[in-house]
GROMACS .gro file of C-alpha atoms in nm:
model
  346
    1UNK     CA    1   6.098   9.164   8.548
    2UNK     CA    2   6.380   9.329   8.357
    3UNK     CA    3   6.344   9.632   8.599
    4UNK     CA    4   6.387   9.414   8.904
    5UNK     CA    5   6.686   9.219   8.783
    6UNK     CA    6   6.953   9.454   8.924
    7UNK     CA    7   6.798   9.477   9.270
    8UNK     CA    8   6.760   9.092   9.289
    9UNK     CA    9   7.134   9.027   9.218
   10UNK     CA   10   7.279   9.350   9.387
   11UNK     CA   11   7.157   9.498   9.712
   12UNK     CA   12   7.035   9.860   9.623
   13UNK     CA   13   6.966   9.946   9.997
   14UNK     CA   14   7.274  10.162  10.010
   15UNK     CA   15   7.212  10.263  10.374
   16UNK     CA   16   7.228   9.896  10.464
   17UNK     CA   17   7.562   9.867  10.290
   18UNK     CA   18   7.699  10.169  10.462
   19UNK     CA   19   7.591  10.046  10.800
   20UNK     CA   20   7.748   9.703  10.725
   21UNK     CA   21   8.090   9.816  10.612
   22UNK     CA   22   8.175  10.062  10.882
   23UNK     CA   23   8.545   9.998  10.863
   24UNK     CA   24   8.550  10.110  10.491
   25UNK     CA   25   8.700  10.443  10.387
   26UNK     CA   26   8.382  10.537  10.202
   27UNK     CA   27   8.381  10.864   9.993
   28UNK     CA   28   8.162  11.164  10.109
   29UNK     CA   29   8.030  11.437   9.879
   30UNK     CA   30   7.905  11.718  10.103
   31UNK     CA   31   7.660  11.538  10.347
   32UNK     CA   32   7.614  11.230  10.117
   33UNK     CA   33   7.813  10.906  10.213
   34UNK     CA   34   7.865  10.701   9.900
   35UNK     CA   35   7.924  10.323   9.944
   36UNK     CA   36   8.255  10.326   9.742
   37UNK     CA   37   8.574  10.294   9.922
   38UNK     CA   38   8.891  10.491   9.832
   39UNK     CA   39   9.188  10.259   9.828
   40UNK     CA   40   9.420  10.550   9.728
   41UNK     CA   41   9.434  10.872   9.562
   42UNK     CA   42   9.679  10.908   9.284
   43UNK     CA   43   9.889  11.219   9.240
   44UNK     CA   44  10.007  11.364   8.925
   45UNK     CA   45  10.368  11.254   8.992
   46UNK     CA   46  10.297  10.911   9.101
   47UNK     CA   47  10.442  10.634   8.882
   48UNK     CA   48  10.217  10.347   8.820
   49UNK     CA   49  10.329   9.996   8.717
   50UNK     CA   50  10.157   9.665   8.673
   51UNK     CA   51  10.321   9.340   8.783
   52UNK     CA   52  10.133   9.094   8.588
   53UNK     CA   53  10.135   8.707   8.616
   54UNK     CA   54   9.905   8.551   8.352
   55UNK     CA   55   9.953   8.212   8.523
   56UNK     CA   56   9.781   8.342   8.835
   57UNK     CA   57   9.432   8.235   8.729
   58UNK     CA   58   9.148   8.299   8.968
   59UNK     CA   59   8.946   7.985   9.052
   60UNK     CA   60   8.583   8.013   9.172
   61UNK     CA   61   8.503   7.927   9.538
   62UNK     CA   62   8.330   7.582   9.560
   63UNK     CA   63   7.993   7.722   9.644
   64UNK     CA   64   7.990   7.933   9.325
   65UNK     CA   65   8.106   7.631   9.115
   66UNK     CA   66   7.818   7.416   9.265
   67UNK     CA   67   7.558   7.682   9.204
   68UNK     CA   68   7.706   7.839   8.884
   69UNK     CA   69   7.385   7.782   8.665
   70UNK     CA   70   7.163   7.932   8.938
   71UNK     CA   71   7.395   8.234   8.985
   72UNK     CA   72   7.432   8.298   8.607
   73UNK     CA   73   7.058   8.293   8.582
   74UNK     CA   74   7.054   8.613   8.772
   75UNK     CA   75   7.160   8.785   8.434
   76UNK     CA   76   6.890   8.626   8.215
   77UNK     CA   77   6.774   8.968   8.089
   78UNK     CA   78   7.135   9.092   8.026
   79UNK     CA   79   7.337   9.060   7.704
   80UNK     CA   80   7.668   8.912   7.802
   81UNK     CA   81   7.966   8.777   7.643
   82UNK     CA   82   8.278   8.621   7.805
   83UNK     CA   83   8.632   8.743   7.778
   84UNK     CA   84   8.961   8.700   7.980
   85UNK     CA   85   9.020   8.985   8.200
   86UNK     CA   86   9.292   9.119   8.426
   87UNK     CA   87   9.219   9.054   8.802
   88UNK     CA   88   9.357   9.286   9.074
   89UNK     CA   89   9.523   9.066   9.336
   90UNK     CA   90   9.676   9.344   9.539
   91UNK     CA   91   9.853   9.668   9.529
   92UNK     CA   92  10.126   9.858   9.694
   93UNK     CA   93  10.176  10.245   9.740
   94UNK     CA   94  10.500  10.397   9.818
   95UNK     CA   95  10.682  10.733   9.782
   96UNK     CA   96  10.782  10.611   9.435
   97UNK     CA   97  10.414  10.535   9.314
   98UNK     CA   98  10.173  10.261   9.289
   99UNK     CA   99  10.232   9.901   9.204
  100UNK     CA  100   9.938   9.700   9.077
  101UNK     CA  101   9.962   9.310   9.122
  102UNK     CA  102   9.753   9.140   8.876
  103UNK     CA  103   9.652   8.799   8.728
  104UNK     CA  104   9.366   8.655   8.535
  105UNK     CA  105   9.003   8.589   8.567
  106UNK     CA  106   8.708   8.609   8.315
  107UNK     CA  107   8.391   8.804   8.289
  108UNK     CA  108   8.153   8.512   8.359
  109UNK     CA  109   8.339   8.437   8.675
  110UNK     CA  110   8.263   8.798   8.786
  111UNK     CA  111   7.881   8.741   8.688
  112UNK     CA  112   7.854   8.469   8.951
  113UNK     CA  113   8.050   8.644   9.234
  114UNK     CA  114   8.073   9.016   9.227
  115UNK     CA  115   7.785   9.084   9.003
  116UNK     CA  116   7.538   8.834   9.178
  117UNK     CA  117   7.665   8.867   9.533
  118UNK     CA  118   7.308   8.930   9.669
  119UNK     CA  119   7.123   8.671   9.460
  120UNK     CA  120   6.965   8.417   9.690
  121UNK     CA  121   7.123   8.070   9.660
  122UNK     CA  122   6.900   7.888   9.896
  123UNK     CA  123   6.733   7.977  10.239
  124UNK     CA  124   6.853   8.336  10.224
  125UNK     CA  125   7.215   8.233  10.165
  126UNK     CA  126   7.406   8.468   9.932
  127UNK     CA  127   7.769   8.510   9.811
  128UNK     CA  128   7.797   8.834  10.029
  129UNK     CA  129   7.667   8.658  10.331
  130UNK     CA  130   7.919   8.379  10.295
  131UNK     CA  131   8.235   8.573  10.194
  132UNK     CA  132   8.195   8.950  10.259
  133UNK     CA  133   7.981   8.968  10.576
  134UNK     CA  134   8.235   9.155  10.797
  135UNK     CA  135   8.272   9.523  10.873
  136UNK     CA  136   8.536   9.573  10.588
  137UNK     CA  137   8.592   9.415  10.248
  138UNK     CA  138   8.834   9.123  10.237
  139UNK     CA  139   9.185   9.229  10.144
  140UNK     CA  140   9.238   9.190   9.763
  141UNK     CA  141   9.492   8.926   9.831
  142UNK     CA  142   9.242   8.714  10.028
  143UNK     CA  143   8.934   8.802   9.841
  144UNK     CA  144   8.719   8.515   9.707
  145UNK     CA  145   8.552   8.733   9.446
  146UNK     CA  146   8.652   8.748   9.084
  147UNK     CA  147   8.753   9.110   9.114
  148UNK     CA  148   8.844   9.196   8.752
  149UNK     CA  149   8.991   9.542   8.730
  150UNK     CA  150   8.751   9.801   8.612
  151UNK     CA  151   8.873  10.112   8.417
  152UNK     CA  152   8.626  10.389   8.473
  153UNK     CA  153   8.597  10.763   8.459
  154UNK     CA  154   8.470  11.075   8.294
  155UNK     CA  155   8.546  11.229   7.962
  156UNK     CA  156   8.584  11.596   7.959
  157UNK     CA  157   8.573  11.817   7.647
  158UNK     CA  158   8.850  12.084   7.609
  159UNK     CA  159   8.591  12.354   7.711
  160UNK     CA  160   8.517  12.182   8.036
  161UNK     CA  161   8.200  11.982   7.968
  162UNK     CA  162   8.161  11.637   8.126
  163UNK     CA  163   7.991  11.354   7.932
  164UNK     CA  164   7.722  11.134   8.099
  165UNK     CA  165   7.569  10.843   7.925
  166UNK     CA  166   7.222  10.679   7.950
  167UNK     CA  167   7.264  10.306   7.988
  168UNK     CA  168   7.022  10.081   7.809
  169UNK     CA  169   6.838   9.785   7.970
  170UNK     CA  170   7.069   9.515   7.830
  171UNK     CA  171   7.365   9.603   8.050
  172UNK     CA  172   7.459   9.340   8.314
  173UNK     CA  173   7.416   9.607   8.590
  174UNK     CA  174   7.271   9.974   8.621
  175UNK     CA  175   7.007   9.907   8.348
  176UNK     CA  176   6.840  10.237   8.231
  177UNK     CA  177   7.053  10.452   8.466
  178UNK     CA  178   7.257  10.762   8.391
  179UNK     CA  179   7.625  10.648   8.403
  180UNK     CA  180   7.973  10.795   8.373
  181UNK     CA  181   8.146  10.849   8.051
  182UNK     CA  182   8.309  10.509   8.014
  183UNK     CA  183   8.370  10.197   8.196
  184UNK     CA  184   8.507   9.858   8.106
  185UNK     CA  185   8.702   9.543   8.253
  186UNK     CA  186   9.063   9.558   8.144
  187UNK     CA  187   9.107   9.285   7.883
  188UNK     CA  188   9.412   9.064   7.929
  189UNK     CA  189   9.668   9.050   7.647
  190UNK     CA  190   9.625   8.754   7.398
  191UNK     CA  191   9.954   8.605   7.517
  192UNK     CA  192  10.179   8.631   7.827
  193UNK     CA  193  10.209   8.913   8.078
  194UNK     CA  194  10.148   9.282   8.049
  195UNK     CA  195  10.483   9.432   8.000
  196UNK     CA  196  10.571   9.599   8.334
  197UNK     CA  197  10.780   9.875   8.170
  198UNK     CA  198  10.486   9.974   7.940
  199UNK     CA  199  10.202   9.875   8.160
  200UNK     CA  200  10.044  10.224   8.196
  201UNK     CA  201  10.051  10.270   7.816
  202UNK     CA  202   9.876   9.931   7.773
  203UNK     CA  203   9.603  10.069   7.997
  204UNK     CA  204   9.579  10.402   7.817
  205UNK     CA  205   9.571  10.217   7.480
  206UNK     CA  206   9.254  10.019   7.602
  207UNK     CA  207   9.102  10.338   7.720
  208UNK     CA  208   9.155  10.514   7.383
  209UNK     CA  209   8.989  10.226   7.211
  210UNK     CA  210   8.695  10.223   7.444
  211UNK     CA  211   8.653  10.600   7.432
  212UNK     CA  212   8.652  10.581   7.052
  213UNK     CA  213   8.376  10.320   7.074
  214UNK     CA  214   8.168  10.522   7.316
  215UNK     CA  215   8.178  10.830   7.111
  216UNK     CA  216   8.167  10.650   6.773
  217UNK     CA  217   8.473  10.850   6.655
  218UNK     CA  218   8.851  10.880   6.746
  219UNK     CA  219   8.986  11.186   6.916
  220UNK     CA  220   9.307  11.307   7.064
  221UNK     CA  221   9.303  11.248   7.436
  222UNK     CA  222   9.502  11.333   7.759
  223UNK     CA  223   9.483  11.104   8.049
  224UNK     CA  224   9.497  11.188   8.428
  225UNK     CA  225   9.513  10.913   8.682
  226UNK     CA  226   9.282  10.980   8.977
  227UNK     CA  227   9.236  10.693   9.216
  228UNK     CA  228   9.181  10.328   9.300
  229UNK     CA  229   8.853  10.247   9.441
  230UNK     CA  230   8.634   9.953   9.568
  231UNK     CA  231   8.253   9.932   9.547
  232UNK     CA  232   8.037   9.794   9.827
  233UNK     CA  233   7.762   9.705   9.577
  234UNK     CA  234   7.976   9.443   9.420
  235UNK     CA  235   8.142   9.321   9.733
  236UNK     CA  236   8.464   9.514   9.687
  237UNK     CA  237   8.519   9.498   9.314
  238UNK     CA  238   8.820   9.725   9.233
  239UNK     CA  239   8.838   9.999   8.962
  240UNK     CA  240   9.117  10.230   8.833
  241UNK     CA  241   8.958  10.574   8.776
  242UNK     CA  242   9.117  10.786   8.500
  243UNK     CA  243   9.007  11.120   8.366
  244UNK     CA  244   9.019  11.165   7.983
  245UNK     CA  245   9.027  11.515   7.835
  246UNK     CA  246   8.960  11.543   7.458
  247UNK     CA  247   9.119  11.798   7.228
  248UNK     CA  248   8.771  11.897   7.099
  249UNK     CA  249   8.515  12.140   7.240
  250UNK     CA  250   8.164  12.017   7.302
  251UNK     CA  251   8.024  12.159   6.985
  252UNK     CA  252   8.321  12.028   6.783
  253UNK     CA  253   8.276  11.681   6.934
  254UNK     CA  254   7.896  11.664   6.876
  255UNK     CA  255   7.945  11.775   6.505
  256UNK     CA  256   8.213  11.512   6.460
  257UNK     CA  257   8.003  11.234   6.620
  258UNK     CA  258   7.698  11.325   6.416
  259UNK     CA  259   7.890  11.345   6.090
  260UNK     CA  260   8.073  11.027   6.147
  261UNK     CA  261   7.757  10.830   6.232
  262UNK     CA  262   7.559  10.982   5.929
  263UNK     CA  263   7.845  10.894   5.705
  264UNK     CA  264   7.864  10.533   5.825
  265UNK     CA  265   7.490  10.486   5.767
  266UNK     CA  266   7.508  10.654   5.431
  267UNK     CA  267   7.801  10.454   5.318
  268UNK     CA  268   7.607  10.131   5.420
  269UNK     CA  269   7.310  10.256   5.222
  270UNK     CA  270   7.071  10.119   5.492
  271UNK     CA  271   6.867  10.437   5.495
  272UNK     CA  272   6.846  10.782   5.333
  273UNK     CA  273   7.072  11.077   5.444
  274UNK     CA  274   6.773  11.258   5.594
  275UNK     CA  275   6.678  10.952   5.806
  276UNK     CA  276   7.045  10.894   5.891
  277UNK     CA  277   7.056  11.247   6.032
  278UNK     CA  278   6.741  11.178   6.237
  279UNK     CA  279   6.910  10.860   6.374
  280UNK     CA  280   7.214  11.048   6.464
  281UNK     CA  281   7.020  11.290   6.666
  282UNK     CA  282   6.847  11.011   6.841
  283UNK     CA  283   7.184  10.851   6.917
  284UNK     CA  284   7.319  11.192   7.057
  285UNK     CA  285   7.021  11.219   7.286
  286UNK     CA  286   7.178  10.929   7.489
  287UNK     CA  287   7.463  11.168   7.587
  288UNK     CA  288   7.437  11.453   7.829
  289UNK     CA  289   7.696  11.724   7.833
  290UNK     CA  290   7.718  11.938   8.142
  291UNK     CA  291   7.960  12.177   8.309
  292UNK     CA  292   8.068  12.053   8.650
  293UNK     CA  293   7.908  12.358   8.818
  294UNK     CA  294   7.582  12.258   8.689
  295UNK     CA  295   7.606  11.899   8.837
  296UNK     CA  296   7.516  11.823   9.193
  297UNK     CA  297   7.438  11.510   9.397
  298UNK     CA  298   7.114  11.469   9.588
  299UNK     CA  299   7.174  11.104   9.700
  300UNK     CA  300   7.442  10.852   9.650
  301UNK     CA  301   7.278  10.732   9.331
  302UNK     CA  302   7.115  11.041   9.214
  303UNK     CA  303   7.269  11.316   8.986
  304UNK     CA  304   7.107  11.657   8.963
  305UNK     CA  305   7.195  11.821   8.630
  306UNK     CA  306   7.071  12.169   8.552
  307UNK     CA  307   6.799  12.110   8.816
  308UNK     CA  308   6.678  11.778   8.686
  309UNK     CA  309   6.725  11.454   8.875
  310UNK     CA  310   6.861  11.138   8.721
  311UNK     CA  311   6.884  10.791   8.879
  312UNK     CA  312   7.231  10.669   8.876
  313UNK     CA  313   7.457  10.438   9.079
  314UNK     CA  314   7.690  10.487   9.372
  315UNK     CA  315   7.998  10.404   9.141
  316UNK     CA  316   7.919  10.673   8.887
  317UNK     CA  317   7.838  10.922   9.165
  318UNK     CA  318   8.171  10.837   9.349
  319UNK     CA  319   8.369  10.874   9.023
  320UNK     CA  320   8.209  11.213   8.951
  321UNK     CA  321   8.310  11.325   9.298
  322UNK     CA  322   8.662  11.199   9.266
  323UNK     CA  323   8.711  11.314   8.906
  324UNK     CA  324   8.609  11.670   8.994
  325UNK     CA  325   8.787  11.677   9.325
  326UNK     CA  326   8.466  11.740   9.511
  327UNK     CA  327   8.488  11.476   9.778
  328UNK     CA  328   8.597  11.394  10.135
  329UNK     CA  329   8.695  11.059  10.291
  330UNK     CA  330   8.488  10.903  10.565
  331UNK     CA  331   8.691  10.811  10.856
  332UNK     CA  332   8.680  10.442  10.943
  333UNK     CA  333   8.446  10.328  11.209
  334UNK     CA  334   8.253  10.653  11.200
  335UNK     CA  335   7.873  10.591  11.234
  336UNK     CA  336   7.611  10.744  11.027
  337UNK     CA  337   7.240  10.769  11.093
  338UNK     CA  338   7.004  10.604  10.850
  339UNK     CA  339   6.914  10.826  10.570
  340UNK     CA  340   7.252  10.990  10.501
  341UNK     CA  341   7.302  10.813  10.173
  342UNK     CA  342   6.961  10.924  10.043
  343UNK     CA  343   6.883  11.285  10.109
  344UNK     CA  344   6.520  11.414  10.150
  345UNK     CA  345   6.334  11.485   9.843
  346UNK     CA  346   6.467  11.187   9.641
   0.00000   0.00000   0.00000
């Protein structure tokens, strides 16, 4: 039942999504079409500013309010906690850079819209069939989805290794899949708007906190803005993709992560030092370090790392393609035969 939860609330027939959203600018990796749409690439010199309005609070559509408990039940095997998040209401790109127009939503609103968009309400009716049934996603300005702004990407060590993380079965989506290095919904400030003049630093500060949490230790980091994307799986939910490069090599990072974890357990005096080291080794087994030349994609939801296949998600696969610069854009209205998102042998 836990295994089935993701496929009940989100359509994992990716060929079907690709065929539906023929007007979307889906990302391609070699011959694989990935149902993740590229809103815009971000160049090194692009300035990014957030124009935030904390009073612009998203309201659920009536059908989601009326069926709130039913839609929320789609996540009964997930561990979830509510928080106020930044919603992407729109964006503008010009020669001077990119402006993100944001407001407010909360995580639970996302759970009953974007993250339960294929959960059956009644007689085959779903959120996707009501609101996102056309050949392209609704514009962000018009979307009825919660659309909290995801901040996602890959962490690179200083000697060129990417970090992949095995997700557990308590996540709200992508249970037991191999994921990207980090991903989170951008938390709203406790009071007022995000300061427009320091908005990118606000995002980077949140990334640093999250990366430290993911790695279990703090490291010096360098950020590189990569792209804005929207995912078909979650009815066009947007994400800001940022590469994070650490000042440490892979071996230095692994040693630091292990020592920090052992030290925490030893200080808490919950187990012996020897058992703490074993626990640290088990924790580190959830991380996969790989050079980009050792990583390939055999389907829109499958990584191949050093010859071994790992089930993943289109979002993580697309972010790998974007973060490593190994992608092309699908031309809108271009048709693809069934099977292009899943290559043979998968």
